[in-house]
CSV table of C-alpha atoms and ligand atoms in Angstrom, one decimal:
chain,number,residue,atom,x,y,z
A,35,MET,CA,-10.2,2.4,15.6
A,36,SER,CA,-7.5,3.4,18.1
A,37,ALA,CA,-7.1,0.7,20.7
A,38,LEU,CA,-7.8,1.5,24.3
A,39,ILE,CA,-4.4,0.1,25.1
A,40,PRO,CA,-2.1,1.5,22.4
A,41,ARG,CA,-0.5,-1.1,20.2
A,42,PRO,CA,3.3,-0.7,20.2
A,43,ARG,CA,5.4,0.0,17.2
A,44,ARG,CA,7.1,-3.0,16.0
A,45,THR,CA,10.1,-4.0,13.9
A,46,VAL,CA,8.7,-7.1,12.0
A,47,ALA,CA,11.9,-7.8,10.1
A,48,ASP,CA,15.2,-5.9,9.5
A,49,GLY,CA,13.9,-2.7,7.7
A,50,ALA,CA,10.2,-3.6,8.1
A,51,VAL,CA,8.5,-1.4,10.7
A,52,LEU,CA,4.8,-1.2,11.8
A,53,VAL,CA,3.7,2.1,13.3
A,54,PRO,CA,0.1,1.6,14.6
A,55,ASP,CA,-2.4,4.5,14.5
A,56,TRP,CA,-0.1,6.7,12.5
A,57,LEU,CA,-3.0,8.5,10.7
A,58,ASP,CA,-5.7,10.1,12.8
A,59,VAL,CA,-9.3,9.6,11.7
A,60,ASP,CA,-9.6,13.0,10.1
A,61,ARG,CA,-6.6,12.4,8.0
A,62,GLN,CA,-7.9,9.0,7.0
A,63,ARG,CA,-11.2,10.5,5.9
A,64,GLY,CA,-9.4,13.1,3.8
A,65,ILE,CA,-7.4,10.3,2.1
A,66,VAL,CA,-10.5,8.3,1.5
A,67,ASP,CA,-12.1,11.3,-0.2
A,68,ALA,CA,-9.1,11.7,-2.4
A,69,CYS,CA,-9.2,8.0,-3.3
A,70,ARG,CA,-12.8,8.4,-4.4
A,71,GLU,CA,-11.8,11.2,-6.8
A,72,TRP,CA,-8.8,9.2,-8.1
A,73,ALA,CA,-11.0,6.1,-8.7
A,74,ARG,CA,-13.1,8.1,-11.1
A,75,GLY,CA,-10.4,8.6,-13.6
A,76,PRO,CA,-9.0,9.6,-16.0
A,77,VAL,CA,-7.8,6.0,-15.4
A,78,PRO,CA,-10.7,4.3,-13.5
A,79,MET,CA,-10.2,2.0,-10.6
A,80,ARG,CA,-10.3,-1.6,-11.9
A,81,ALA,CA,-9.3,-5.2,-11.2
A,82,ALA,CA,-6.0,-5.8,-13.0
A,83,ARG,CA,-5.8,-8.9,-15.0
A,84,LEU,CA,-3.0,-11.4,-14.3
A,85,PRO,CA,-1.1,-13.1,-17.2
A,86,THR,CA,-3.2,-16.2,-16.5
A,87,GLY,CA,-6.2,-14.2,-17.6
A,88,HIS,CA,-7.7,-14.1,-14.1
A,89,ALA,CA,-8.7,-10.8,-12.6
A,90,MET,CA,-7.2,-9.8,-9.3
A,91,SER,CA,-9.8,-9.7,-6.5
A,92,VAL,CA,-8.4,-6.3,-5.4
A,93,GLN,CA,-9.3,-3.2,-7.4
A,94,THR,CA,-6.5,-0.7,-8.1
A,95,VAL,CA,-6.0,2.8,-9.3
A,96,CYS,CA,-2.5,4.3,-9.6
A,97,LEU,CA,-0.9,7.7,-9.5
A,98,GLY,CA,2.4,8.8,-11.1
A,99,TRP,CA,2.9,5.5,-12.9
A,100,HIS,CA,0.2,3.0,-13.9
A,101,TRP,CA,1.0,-0.5,-12.7
A,102,GLN,CA,-0.3,-3.7,-14.3
A,103,PRO,CA,1.0,-7.2,-13.8
A,104,TYR,CA,4.0,-6.8,-14.1
A,105,ARG,CA,5.1,-3.4,-15.4
A,106,TYR,CA,4.7,0.3,-15.1
A,107,SER,CA,3.6,2.7,-17.8
A,108,ARG,CA,2.5,6.3,-18.1
A,109,VAL,CA,-0.6,5.4,-20.1
A,110,ALA,CA,-3.1,2.8,-18.8
A,111,ASP,CA,-3.4,0.6,-21.9
A,112,ASP,CA,-5.2,-2.1,-20.0
A,113,ALA,CA,-7.7,0.3,-18.4
A,114,GLY,CA,-9.1,2.7,-21.1
A,115,GLY,CA,-5.9,4.3,-22.3
A,116,GLY,CA,-6.0,7.3,-20.0
A,117,ARG,CA,-2.9,9.0,-18.6
A,118,VAL,CA,-2.3,8.5,-14.9
A,119,LEU,CA,-2.7,11.5,-12.6
A,120,PRO,CA,0.5,12.7,-10.8
A,121,VAL,CA,1.3,11.9,-7.2
A,122,PRO,CA,0.2,15.0,-5.4
A,123,GLU,CA,2.7,17.0,-3.4
A,124,TRP,CA,0.8,16.4,-0.1
A,125,LEU,CA,1.0,12.6,-0.6
A,126,ALA,CA,4.7,12.6,-1.4
A,127,GLU,CA,5.2,14.8,1.7
A,128,LEU,CA,3.3,12.2,3.7
A,129,GLY,CA,5.6,9.5,2.4
A,130,LYS,CA,8.6,11.5,3.5
A,131,ARG,CA,7.2,11.9,7.0
A,132,ALA,CA,6.3,8.2,7.0
A,133,VAL,CA,9.9,7.1,6.3
A,134,ALA,CA,11.3,9.6,8.8
A,135,ASP,CA,8.9,8.4,11.5
A,136,ALA,CA,9.2,4.6,10.8
A,137,TYR,CA,13.0,4.7,10.8
A,138,ASP,CA,13.4,7.6,13.2
A,139,ASP,CA,15.6,9.0,10.6
A,140,PRO,CA,14.8,12.6,9.3
A,141,ALA,CA,17.5,12.4,6.6
A,142,ALA,CA,16.0,9.2,5.2
A,143,GLY,CA,12.6,10.9,5.1
A,144,ALA,CA,14.0,14.0,3.4
A,145,ALA,CA,15.6,11.9,0.7
A,146,TYR,CA,12.5,9.9,0.0
A,147,GLU,CA,10.8,10.9,-3.3
A,148,PRO,CA,8.0,8.6,-4.2
A,149,ASP,CA,6.9,8.8,-7.8
A,150,ALA,CA,4.2,6.2,-7.8
A,151,ALA,CA,1.2,5.3,-5.6
A,152,LEU,CA,-0.9,2.2,-5.9
A,153,ILE,CA,-4.3,2.5,-4.3
A,154,ASN,CA,-5.9,-0.9,-3.6
A,155,PHE,CA,-9.5,-1.5,-2.5
A,156,TYR,CA,-10.4,-4.7,-0.8
A,157,ASP,CA,-14.0,-5.8,-0.5
A,158,ASP,CA,-14.9,-8.4,2.1
A,159,ALA,CA,-13.8,-11.3,-0.1
A,160,ALA,CA,-10.6,-9.7,-1.6
A,161,ARG,CA,-7.2,-11.1,-1.0
A,162,MET,CA,-3.7,-10.6,-2.2
A,163,GLY,CA,-1.3,-13.5,-2.7
A,164,MET,CA,2.3,-13.6,-1.7
A,165,HIS,CA,4.4,-11.4,-4.1
A,166,ARG,CA,7.3,-9.1,-4.2
A,167,ASP,CA,7.1,-5.4,-5.2
A,168,GLN,CA,9.9,-5.8,-7.8
A,169,GLU,CA,8.9,-3.8,-10.9
A,170,GLU,CA,10.8,-0.8,-9.4
A,171,ARG,CA,14.4,-0.2,-10.3
A,172,CYS,CA,15.2,1.2,-7.0
A,173,GLY,CA,15.8,-0.1,-3.5
A,174,ALA,CA,14.0,2.8,-1.7
A,175,PRO,CA,11.5,1.7,0.9
A,176,VAL,CA,7.8,1.1,0.2
A,177,VAL,CA,5.4,3.1,2.4
A,178,SER,CA,2.1,1.4,3.1
A,179,LEU,CA,-1.0,3.2,4.6
A,180,SER,CA,-4.1,1.2,5.6
A,181,ILE,CA,-7.6,2.6,6.0
A,182,GLY,CA,-10.8,0.8,6.8
A,183,ASP,CA,-11.3,-2.8,7.8
A,184,THR,CA,-8.4,-4.6,9.6
A,185,CYS,CA,-6.6,-7.2,7.6
A,186,THR,CA,-4.0,-9.8,8.2
A,187,PHE,CA,-0.8,-8.7,6.5
A,188,ARG,CA,1.7,-11.5,5.9
A,189,PHE,CA,5.3,-10.4,5.8
A,190,GLY,CA,7.8,-13.0,4.7
A,191,ASN,CA,11.3,-13.2,3.4
A,192,ALA,CA,13.1,-12.3,0.2
A,193,GLU,CA,13.8,-15.9,-0.9
A,194,THR,CA,10.5,-17.8,-0.9
A,195,ARG,CA,6.8,-17.3,-0.9
A,196,GLY,CA,6.6,-19.6,2.1
A,197,LYS,CA,7.8,-19.6,5.7
A,198,PRO,CA,9.3,-18.0,7.6
A,199,TYR,CA,6.8,-15.2,7.6
A,200,THR,CA,5.1,-13.1,10.3
A,201,ASP,CA,1.3,-12.2,10.3
A,202,VAL,CA,0.5,-8.8,11.6
A,203,GLY,CA,-2.9,-7.1,11.9
A,204,LEU,CA,-3.0,-3.8,9.9
A,205,HIS,CA,-5.7,-1.6,11.3
A,206,SER,CA,-7.2,1.6,10.0
A,207,GLY,CA,-4.5,4.4,10.2
A,208,ASP,CA,-1.6,2.0,10.5
A,209,LEU,CA,1.7,2.7,8.7
A,210,PHE,CA,4.0,-0.1,7.5
A,211,VAL,CA,7.3,0.7,5.9
A,212,PHE,CA,9.6,-2.0,4.3
A,213,GLY,CA,13.0,-1.1,3.0
A,214,GLY,CA,16.6,-2.1,3.4
A,215,PRO,CA,17.0,-5.9,3.7
A,216,SER,CA,13.2,-6.3,3.7
A,217,ARG,CA,12.6,-4.2,0.5
A,218,PHE,CA,12.1,-7.2,-1.7
A,219,ALA,CA,10.5,-9.5,0.8
A,220,TYR,CA,7.4,-11.5,-0.2
A,221,HIS,CA,4.2,-10.2,1.4
A,222,GLY,CA,0.4,-10.6,0.9
A,223,VAL,CA,-3.0,-10.1,2.5
A,224,PRO,CA,-4.7,-13.5,3.2
A,225,LYS,CA,-7.7,-12.0,5.1
A,226,VAL,CA,-9.8,-8.9,5.6
A,227,PHE,CA,-12.1,-8.7,8.6
A,228,PRO,CA,-15.4,-7.1,7.7
A,229,GLY,CA,-17.0,-4.6,10.0
A,230,THR,CA,-13.9,-3.8,12.0
A,231,ALA,CA,-13.3,-0.2,10.9
A,232,ASP,CA,-14.5,3.0,12.6
A,233,PRO,CA,-16.9,4.4,10.0
A,234,GLY,CA,-15.4,7.8,10.9
A,235,CYS,CA,-12.5,6.8,8.7
A,236,GLY,CA,-14.7,7.5,5.7
A,237,LEU,CA,-15.3,3.9,4.6
A,238,THR,CA,-18.4,2.0,5.7
A,239,SER,CA,-17.0,-1.3,4.4
A,240,GLY,CA,-13.9,-2.7,2.9
A,241,ARG,CA,-10.2,-1.7,3.2
A,242,LEU,CA,-8.0,0.7,1.3
A,243,ASN,CA,-4.3,0.4,1.1
A,244,ILE,CA,-2.0,2.9,-0.5
A,245,THR,CA,1.6,2.0,-1.2
A,246,LEU,CA,4.1,4.7,-2.2
A,247,ARG,CA,7.1,3.6,-4.2
A,248,VAL,CA,10.1,5.1,-5.9
A,249,THR,CA,10.1,3.4,-9.4
A,250,GLY,CA,13.6,4.5,-10.5
A,251,LEU,CA,12.1,4.9,-14.0
A,252,GLY,CA,12.9,8.0,-16.0
B,175,LIG,C1,0.5,-4.6,-1.8
B,175,LIG,O1,1.2,-5.4,-1.5
B,175,LIG,O2,0.6,-4.0,-2.8
B,175,LIG,C2,-0.7,-4.2,-0.9
B,175,LIG,C3,-0.5,-4.6,0.5
B,175,LIG,C4,-1.7,-4.3,1.4
B,175,LIG,O3,-2.8,-4.2,0.9
B,175,LIG,O4,-1.5,-4.1,2.6
B,176,LIG,MN1,3.0,-5.5,-2.7
């Protein structure tokens, strides 16, 4: 929900920018509807399995390239063998606008061509441990869009999983972009706050996060 007192945009680290309330509620609802479609298949939304054998608590469906710990493929061999849907033009365009707005740099936005999207759904108990987005062979920024319940997003440094890090609240509609010196920083989601979203966003519970990436894969 938009705050009565607007939250200011914030540079959390060099190249890592939070733009609160970037998506209006109608746009959020449209994205939630699209996510529901994507979650049906041809590659169904599922909890990816870590090399330890444990399933992640987050459920994921991908566009453009299928991600599983820790690689990309065109075919989801760990989730039924279907071929991933492409990143739709409108979503790639949103990514361009996100980069342009976050960095106040229209040229950087125009040059941004995401070819993969990971859609993660968090129920009330889901979490994501500190990790780096490092399966991409490209240093282009990651664009992150959040819809639904507020979470704590922990944004750290490129060297270690631990401190120093900064905890920021990501609310429904917020944009977070991390690129440049922050592109390979560790980050995670230690907590989701149930019941904090405006149901007008299209989700009655839980949290959706979409990250757009440039894989650099052929
Ligand atoms: C991710 O790191 O892939 C997801 C981050 C988030 O859910 O905000
Ligand atoms: Mn990540």
